[in-house]
Amino acid sequence: MYNVSTIMTQKELTYSAIDLLKKLIEIPSFSSEEDKTAEVLAYWCTIHSIDYKRTNNNVWAVNKYFDESKPTILLNSHHDTVYPNNGYTKDPHKAIVEDGKLYGLGSNDAGGCLVSLLATFTHFYHQENLNYNLVFVGSAEEESSGPNGLNSMLSIIPKIDVAIVGEPTLMQLAIAEKGLIVFDAKVNGTPSHAAHPNEDNPIYNTIEVLEWFKNYTFDKTSEVLGNVKMTVTQINAGKQHNAVPSAVDLVVDVRVNDKYTNQEIADLLQKEAPCEIVPRSLRLNSSSIDKNHELIQAGIALGRETYGSPTLSDQSVLSCQSVKLGPGDSRRSHTADEFIYIDEIKEGIDIYIKILTTILTDH
């Protein structure tokens, strides 16, 4: 088979990536149901003579001249989507181009990033004597934080030294990202008939507990990510109007800055909270990269700005330094009539290639 990528200009590769995104949009790929989009990604690799592998619904490859003696950069984005909400006025599974916008479920989160990184990987795949190895992973189950996503690939792919995680950032450099812990909390009391006095009604006890969560502050502030943010997001109690329940269940969402580990946050809250509180998981940690890392400096030299991101991505499962960077705007993610600008994809591929050229080659 001839090598398509060697006869394609960057412009041609870019338009092929846009066509790839249109195909992906028109194939439902909800978390854990990404088998058909995985086939499309695999086909791209085949026609570009990329020696790929597929593990569950994760499609991955290393550059042709991979050298174990060199450090490795991961290029990662995901091809699963959330379910479309009820506000859509367009068919979420139809790729529609209007006024320079490409509409469709997953176009912005994170299809534009995915095809841009795959095009970038393809651009470098056959090049010899790179300063870093490249590994591409088009991953599954990001939206659901499922067990068969990027987290499952870390013991399979080569050891990663630094990563670019493709999420919509308007091609600005998210050099830190908050981690996440979801806690289940319980406020106890004494159950009783509603007609009788009860000084230990757990619903009333919850008032003081909610005030505690509302006013609690964590001491350590991050220069990039700011404060840890804790929010009570769900409350549930009682089964009937005439019975005081024995407890009130709360769900607490905690966004962790890079000054704490998730374990430290859990230890603090279990010690200080005025109620029972148990973390569901501690694996979604905060992440960051040194602003002086050559990857970041290459982006800054191109006019990119750095910031800290409050939203979660597959960065949370990585232990190496990582940056979140991609075309599109996070504010469009999970919205009705989701879209990405065609020009954002063009810019994304161009900037990815320029940043990586700076550190991969002795230009």
C-alpha positions as a printed NumPy array, in Angstrom:
array([[  0.   ,   0.   ,   0.   ],
       [  1.326,   3.443,  -0.858],
       [  1.937,   5.955,   1.871],
       [ -0.847,   8.528,   1.558],
       [  0.599,  10.848,   4.224],
       [  3.871,  11.377,   2.327],
       [  2.035,  12.727,  -0.716],
       [ -0.409,  14.905,   1.21 ],
       [  0.33 ,  18.498,   2.04 ],
       [ -0.666,  19.867,   5.435],
       [ -3.629,  21.552,   3.76 ],
       [ -4.779,  18.26 ,   2.226],
       [ -4.289,  16.468,   5.529],
       [ -6.377,  19.147,   7.242],
       [ -9.313,  18.77 ,   4.87 ],
       [ -9.109,  14.989,   5.228],
       [ -9.308,  15.45 ,   9.01 ],
       [-12.419,  17.622,   8.634],
       [-14.021,  14.937,   6.462],
       [-13.091,  12.369,   9.117],
       [-14.873,  14.438,  11.76 ],
       [-18.003,  14.567,   9.612],
       [-17.976,  10.772,   9.417],
       [-17.498,  10.444,  13.184],
       [-20.386,  12.815,  13.934],
       [-22.777,  10.66 ,  11.912],
       [-21.968,   7.5  ,  13.881],
       [-23.438,   7.297,  17.421],
       [-20.573,   6.737,  19.852],
       [-21.924,   7.048,  23.37 ],
       [-19.544,   5.945,  26.111],
       [-18.963,   2.162,  25.951],
       [-20.647,   2.095,  22.516],
       [-17.772,   3.443,  20.42 ],
       [-17.06 ,   0.321,  18.34 ],
       [-18.142,   1.875,  15.018],
       [-16.137,   5.07 ,  15.444],
       [-13.154,   2.953,  16.47 ],
       [-13.483,   1.225,  13.081],
       [-13.395,   4.607,  11.323],
       [-10.25 ,   5.652,  13.208],
       [ -8.656,   2.316,  12.356],
       [ -9.497,   2.834,   8.683],
       [ -7.78 ,   6.24 ,   8.728],
       [ -4.66 ,   4.548,  10.066],
       [ -4.862,   1.868,   7.393],
       [ -5.074,   4.263,   4.452],
       [ -2.203,   6.304,   5.884],
       [ -0.019,   3.215,   6.324],
       [  0.019,   3.625,  10.104],
       [  0.658,   0.408,  12.012],
       [ -2.116,   0.731,  14.592],
       [ -3.537,  -1.455,  17.335],
       [ -6.996,  -1.604,  18.843],
       [ -7.644,  -2.451,  22.479],
       [-11.38 ,  -2.619,  23.175],
       [-12.555,   0.661,  21.593],
       [ -9.227,   2.436,  22.007],
       [ -7.26 ,   2.902,  18.769],
       [ -3.57 ,   3.583,  19.247],
       [ -0.235,   3.687,  17.464],
       [  3.401,   4.672,  17.93 ],
       [  5.463,   6.533,  15.351],
       [  7.181,   4.383,  12.723],
       [ 10.709,   4.991,  14.023],
       [  9.92 ,   4.569,  17.709],
       [ 13.143,   4.459,  19.748],
       [ 12.99 ,   3.157,  23.33 ],
       [ 15.996,   5.289,  24.275],
       [ 14.042,   8.5  ,  23.641],
       [ 11.347,  10.179,  25.767],
       [  7.753,   9.807,  24.607],
       [  4.916,  12.278,  24.044],
       [  1.315,  11.074,  24.209],
       [ -1.238,  12.655,  21.87 ],
       [ -4.663,  11.765,  23.22 ],
       [ -8.285,  12.659,  22.732],
       [-11.542,  10.724,  22.965],
       [-14.187,   9.639,  20.466],
       [-17.081,   8.9  ,  22.831],
       [-19.881,  11.399,  23.423],
       [-22.581,  12.171,  25.938],
       [-26.222,  11.64 ,  24.962],
       [-27.802,  14.614,  23.165],
       [-30.016,  16.803,  25.309],
       [-33.6  ,  17.722,  24.498],
       [-32.71 ,  21.194,  23.266],
       [-31.359,  20.125,  19.887],
       [-33.02 ,  21.766,  16.885],
       [-30.69 ,  19.98 ,  14.429],
       [-30.121,  16.258,  14.027],
       [-27.272,  15.578,  16.486],
       [-26.008,  12.729,  14.284],
       [-25.916,  14.696,  11.051],
       [-22.815,  16.699,  10.126],
       [-24.152,  20.081,   9.014],
       [-21.944,  22.955,   7.846],
       [-23.474,  26.434,   8.099],
       [-21.715,  29.794,   8.255],
       [-18.326,  28.214,   8.835],
       [-19.618,  26.03 ,  11.677],
       [-19.638,  22.23 ,  11.682],
       [-22.632,  21.109,  13.761],
       [-23.106,  17.72 ,  15.349],
       [-22.859,  15.783,  18.601],
       [-19.21 ,  15.455,  19.578],
       [-17.998,  18.021,  17.054],
       [-16.587,  20.283,  19.755],
       [-16.158,  17.734,  22.558],
       [-13.891,  16.347,  21.467],
       [-14.07 ,  15.407,  17.793],
       [-12.256,  18.5  ,  16.56 ],
       [ -9.397,  17.806,  18.952],
       [ -9.337,  14.109,  18.079],
       [ -9.048,  14.545,  14.308],
       [ -6.575,  17.417,  14.708],
       [ -4.274,  15.312,  16.878],
       [ -4.638,  12.308,  14.577],
       [ -3.752,  14.479,  11.573],
       [ -0.761,  15.831,  13.51 ],
       [  0.378,  12.326,  14.441],
       [ -0.003,  11.304,  10.793],
       [  2.11 ,  14.296,   9.725],
       [  5.022,  13.115,  11.882],
       [  4.452,   9.346,  11.714],
       [  6.96 ,   8.512,   8.96 ],
       [  9.613,  11.058,   9.94 ],
       [ 12.98 ,   9.774,  11.124],
       [ 15.284,  11.096,  13.842],
       [ 12.644,  12.824,  15.971],
       [ 13.786,  14.007,  19.396],
       [ 10.757,  12.372,  21.047],
       [  8.673,   9.334,  20.271],
       [  4.985,   9.91 ,  19.617],
       [  2.099,   7.762,  20.805],
       [ -1.451,   8.458,  19.631],
       [ -4.45 ,   7.131,  21.559],
       [ -7.991,   7.745,  20.345],
       [ -9.647,   6.714,  23.58 ],
       [-13.067,   5.538,  24.699],
       [-15.206,   6.112,  27.797],
       [-13.853,   9.554,  28.685],
       [-17.291,  11.049,  29.251],
       [-18.275,   8.278,  31.669],
       [-14.834,   7.86 ,  33.309],
       [-15.331,   4.207,  32.446],
       [-12.946,   1.327,  33.098],
       [-12.015,   0.778,  29.437],
       [-10.775,   4.215,  28.502],
       [ -7.345,   5.841,  28.571],
       [ -6.836,   4.606,  32.133],
       [ -6.89 ,   1.038,  30.85 ],
       [ -4.257,   1.811,  28.214],
       [ -1.484,   3.074,  30.47 ],
       [ -0.157,  -0.418,  31.181],
       [ -0.329,  -1.32 ,  27.474],
       [  1.184,   1.639,  25.635],
       [  4.85 ,   2.628,  26.098],
       [  5.818,   4.691,  29.143],
       [  4.762,   8.306,  28.66 ],
       [  6.962,  11.243,  29.703],
       [  4.614,  14.096,  28.783],
       [  1.152,  14.325,  27.226],
       [ -1.032,  16.596,  25.152],
       [ -4.669,  15.868,  25.957],
       [ -7.03 ,  17.175,  23.306],
       [ -9.981,  19.022,  24.773],
       [-11.508,  22.306,  23.533],
       [ -9.384,  25.147,  24.959],
       [ -9.462,  27.615,  22.016],
       [ -5.879,  26.394,  21.49 ],
       [ -4.751,  28.051,  24.72 ],
       [ -2.52 ,  26.081,  27.081],
       [ -4.287,  24.63 ,  30.122],
       [ -1.154,  23.93 ,  32.162],
       [ -3.108,  22.681,  35.172],
       [ -6.454,  21.001,  35.677],
       [ -8.479,  20.465,  38.807],
       [ -9.075,  16.957,  40.04 ],
       [-12.442,  15.629,  41.177],
       [-13.744,  13.737,  44.17 ],
       [-17.428,  12.916,  44.566],
       [-18.426,  12.234,  48.166],
       [-21.523,  10.552,  49.54 ],
       [-22.458,  12.179,  52.842],
       [-25.1  ,  11.207,  55.383],
       [-26.752,  13.352,  58.051],
       [-28.286,  11.117,  60.691],
       [-31.24 ,  11.695,  62.982],
       [-34.065,   9.923,  64.733],
       [-36.957,   8.549,  62.668],
       [-40.449,   9.188,  63.971],
       [-44.097,   9.833,  63.139],
       [-44.528,  13.383,  61.859],
       [-47.318,  13.986,  64.385],
       [-44.989,  13.625,  67.394],
       [-42.245,  15.963,  68.683],
       [-38.74 ,  15.169,  67.431],
       [-35.688,  17.221,  68.383],
       [-33.443,  15.106,  66.175],
       [-35.049,  15.482,  62.758],
       [-32.216,  14.783,  60.264],
       [-33.726,  17.197,  57.721],
       [-33.42 ,  20.042,  60.239],
       [-29.973,  18.767,  61.245],
       [-28.985,  19.138,  57.62 ],
       [-29.38 ,  22.931,  57.761],
       [-26.283,  23.291,  59.928],
       [-24.387,  20.738,  57.873],
       [-25.181,  22.571,  54.616],
       [-23.959,  25.82 ,  56.155],
       [-20.721,  24.069,  57.102],
       [-20.142,  22.869,  53.54 ],
       [-21.063,  26.292,  52.154],
       [-18.601,  28.153,  54.371],
       [-15.722,  25.684,  54.626],
       [-12.453,  26.815,  53.034],
       [ -9.285,  24.871,  52.272],
       [ -6.062,  26.61 ,  53.266],
       [ -3.895,  26.037,  50.212],
       [ -4.447,  28.197,  47.133],
       [ -2.922,  27.38 ,  43.755],
       [ -1.396,  30.144,  41.661],
       [ -2.826,  28.536,  38.524],
       [ -5.999,  26.789,  39.731],
       [ -7.081,  28.981,  42.635],
       [ -8.946,  27.464,  45.579],
       [-10.409,  24.016,  46.045],
       [-14.141,  24.294,  45.246],
       [-16.636,  22.233,  47.224],
       [-20.329,  22.125,  46.248],
       [-23.283,  20.158,  47.573],
       [-25.044,  19.046,  44.397],
       [-27.688,  16.523,  45.484],
       [-29.922,  15.939,  48.489],
       [-32.367,  13.124,  49.167],
       [-34.501,  12.121,  52.147],
       [-37.848,  10.693,  53.131],
       [-40.382,   8.386,  51.512],
       [-43.73 ,   9.71 ,  52.739],
       [-45.25 ,  12.881,  54.142],
       [-46.049,  11.596,  57.641],
       [-42.722,   9.956,  58.524],
       [-39.514,  11.661,  59.613],
       [-36.649,   9.778,  57.953],
       [-33.632,   8.4  ,  59.771],
       [-31.125,  10.159,  57.552],
       [-30.557,  12.645,  54.748],
       [-28.226,  11.708,  51.914],
       [-26.046,  14.355,  50.277],
       [-23.706,  14.3  ,  47.289],
       [-20.729,  16.637,  47.484],
       [-18.649,  17.595,  44.432],
       [-15.064,  18.693,  45.227],
       [-12.764,  20.182,  42.565],
       [ -9.208,  19.777,  43.82 ],
       [ -6.319,  22.114,  43.008],
       [ -2.735,  20.991,  42.508],
       [ -1.759,  21.806,  46.102],
       [ -3.591,  18.746,  47.436],
       [ -3.769,  15.098,  46.585],
       [ -7.229,  13.574,  46.529],
       [ -6.268,  11.455,  49.529],
       [ -5.372,  14.589,  51.524],
       [ -8.767,  16.126,  50.733],
       [-10.561,  12.943,  51.769],
       [ -8.595,  12.77 ,  55.037],
       [ -9.409,  16.4  ,  55.842],
       [-13.132,  16.078,  55.222],
       [-13.494,  12.779,  57.045],
       [-11.805,  14.386,  60.028],
       [-13.621,  17.735,  60.032],
       [-17.026,  17.35 ,  58.375],
       [-20.01 ,  17.339,  60.794],
       [-21.482,  14.235,  59.186],
       [-20.524,  10.873,  57.732],
       [-18.689,  11.325,  54.42 ],
       [-17.168,   8.727,  52.083],
       [-15.397,   9.28 ,  48.737],
       [-16.608,   7.276,  45.757],
       [-13.142,   7.293,  44.161],
       [ -9.782,   8.982,  44.631],
       [ -8.336,   8.284,  41.184],
       [ -9.255,  11.531,  39.367],
       [ -6.386,  13.697,  40.582],
       [ -5.378,  17.208,  39.589],
       [ -2.715,  17.505,  36.912],
       [ -0.181,  20.059,  35.736],
       [  2.961,  20.75 ,  33.743],
       [  5.907,  23.021,  34.496],
       [  5.401,  26.317,  32.679],
       [  9.065,  26.151,  31.686],
       [  8.683,  22.786,  29.943],
       [  9.811,  23.118,  26.317],
       [  6.37 ,  22.029,  25.102],
       [  4.76 ,  24.957,  26.9  ],
       [  7.49 ,  27.39 ,  25.922],
       [  6.986,  26.404,  22.286],
       [  3.292,  27.234,  22.621],
       [  3.956,  30.535,  24.36 ],
       [  6.359,  31.479,  21.552],
       [  3.402,  31.072,  19.164],
       [  1.303,  33.513,  21.19 ],
       [ -0.586,  30.925,  23.213],
       [ -1.638,  31.884,  26.742],
       [ -1.521,  29.648,  29.82 ],
       [ -4.323,  29.104,  32.328],
       [ -5.747,  26.639,  34.842],
       [ -8.81 ,  24.609,  33.91 ],
       [-11.666,  23.813,  36.341],
       [-13.078,  21.043,  34.132],
       [-12.079,  17.391,  34.129],
       [-10.508,  15.396,  31.299],
       [ -8.434,  12.267,  30.774],
       [ -5.512,  14.218,  32.222],
       [ -6.823,  13.059,  35.577],
       [ -5.678,   9.478,  34.977],
       [ -2.132,  10.43 ,  33.96 ],
       [  0.79 ,  10.537,  36.372],
       [  3.157,  12.33 ,  33.976],
       [  3.188,  16.054,  33.22 ],
       [  0.44 ,  16.996,  30.78 ],
       [ -1.171,  19.95 ,  29.053],
       [ -4.758,  20.257,  27.858],
       [ -4.849,  21.883,  24.437],
       [ -7.292,  21.739,  21.568],
       [ -9.531,  23.533,  19.068],
       [-13.06 ,  24.452,  20.066],
       [-14.546,  26.118,  23.119],
       [-15.305,  24.246,  26.344],
       [-18.439,  26.363,  26.825],
       [-20.02 ,  24.653,  23.806],
       [-19.484,  21.147,  25.185],
       [-22.671,  19.204,  26.029],
       [-24.854,  22.034,  24.691],
       [-27.725,  21.748,  22.226],
       [-26.687,  22.131,  18.571],
       [-23.048,  21.626,  19.492],
       [-20.612,  22.932,  16.863],
       [-17.003,  23.729,  16.083],
       [-15.747,  26.27 ,  13.579],
       [-14.002,  24.758,  10.552],
       [-11.296,  27.395,  10.956],
       [-10.699,  26.235,  14.536],
       [ -9.769,  22.788,  13.246],
       [ -7.44 ,  24.308,  10.649],
       [ -5.801,  26.448,  13.329],
       [ -5.612,  23.488,  15.714],
       [ -3.694,  21.289,  13.303],
       [ -1.391,  24.149,  12.335],
       [ -0.536,  25.018,  15.946],
       [ -0.122,  21.39 ,  17.017],
       [  2.324,  20.821,  14.16 ],
       [  4.241,  24.033,  14.833],
       [  4.589,  23.32 ,  18.56 ],
       [  5.735,  19.761,  17.978],
       [  8.088,  20.729,  15.151],
       [  9.858,  22.996,  17.615],
       [ 10.65 ,  20.18 ,  20.035],
       [ 10.674,  17.108,  17.788],
       [ 13.106,  18.368,  15.178],
       [ 16.406,  20.231,  15.141],
       [ 14.844,  22.911,  12.993]])
